[in-house]
Each structure stands twice: as structure tokens, then as C-alpha cells.
C-alpha angles and dihedrals in degrees: 000000000000090000090054091051091050092046091051091057090054094059117104121249122259091257089051091052091050091051092051090048090055090050096051093041104040118194122269131211121023094356095053097081094048091045091052093048093048092047092051090048094051093046092048090051092050091049091050091051093047090053090049092051090049093049095046094048091051090052091062112092112246095020127100125177135181118228112282115256124204110327123037095267119131122197104195122181109226120198106222113209117243091244090057091046089054091048090052091049090049088054092046093244134123110258094235091049091052090048091052092047093050091045090054094047095046101039109012090239114141118221134159131224113246092249085069087069095048096264123131115244112271119230116246116249097176124109 
């Protein structure tokens, strides 16, 4: 029962389903040309922004990021300084979890530790 409740919350809204339907069944006739032009424009804009995010992340010392693929999700690798690793250990927390928590509290930016994506925690190599 609990699994069904959780699954139900993962379903897209009716408006989201309508939007997907329009994407997989594009219009024909007079609207087809405009639809194609708008779609190409939106995709080009998303690509431009993904390249910008990739470039800007890689300009920050201690952060490396592969080019974004598909959706606008970035998976940067952040080198956590040894002092911060020690602070996390002193608090009984994983260093990447503490980093994400402090980022949220100080900037309002939401991030997830890599264990949230099924990856094992990476050791810190930063000084």
C-alpha cells in the first residue's frame, strides 16, 4: 500500500501529461512549421544554457563537471577541503552531506550528496 502511495506521487500532473502528448504527437498542417521552429528554438536555448553551466562550474576552483547531457542536471565533483572533512567527521556526518546542508542553509541552493545517486562517497584529496 505504501509503495502505491509513493508511486502515485511520482505521476505527472494532467497538464504535464497533455504537454508530453503534444511533444510525442506534434501538430500537422498549418501548425507544423511553427511548432518545428519553436521546438528548435527552445532546444537551442537549452543547449546554450547547458554549455554555459558546464563552463562556469569548471571555472570555479575545486569543482569539475562533465558536459551536461539531456536534462539540465549537472553532476559536479567538488573537492572538499580536509578541514571540512574533519568537521563533518566530528559531527558524525558524511562530508558531502554536510556540504550540501551548508550550501542549502547559506544560499538556498538545493544539491544532493553523491550517495543520493547510488554512488559511494569519494575520498577528499584537497588540502
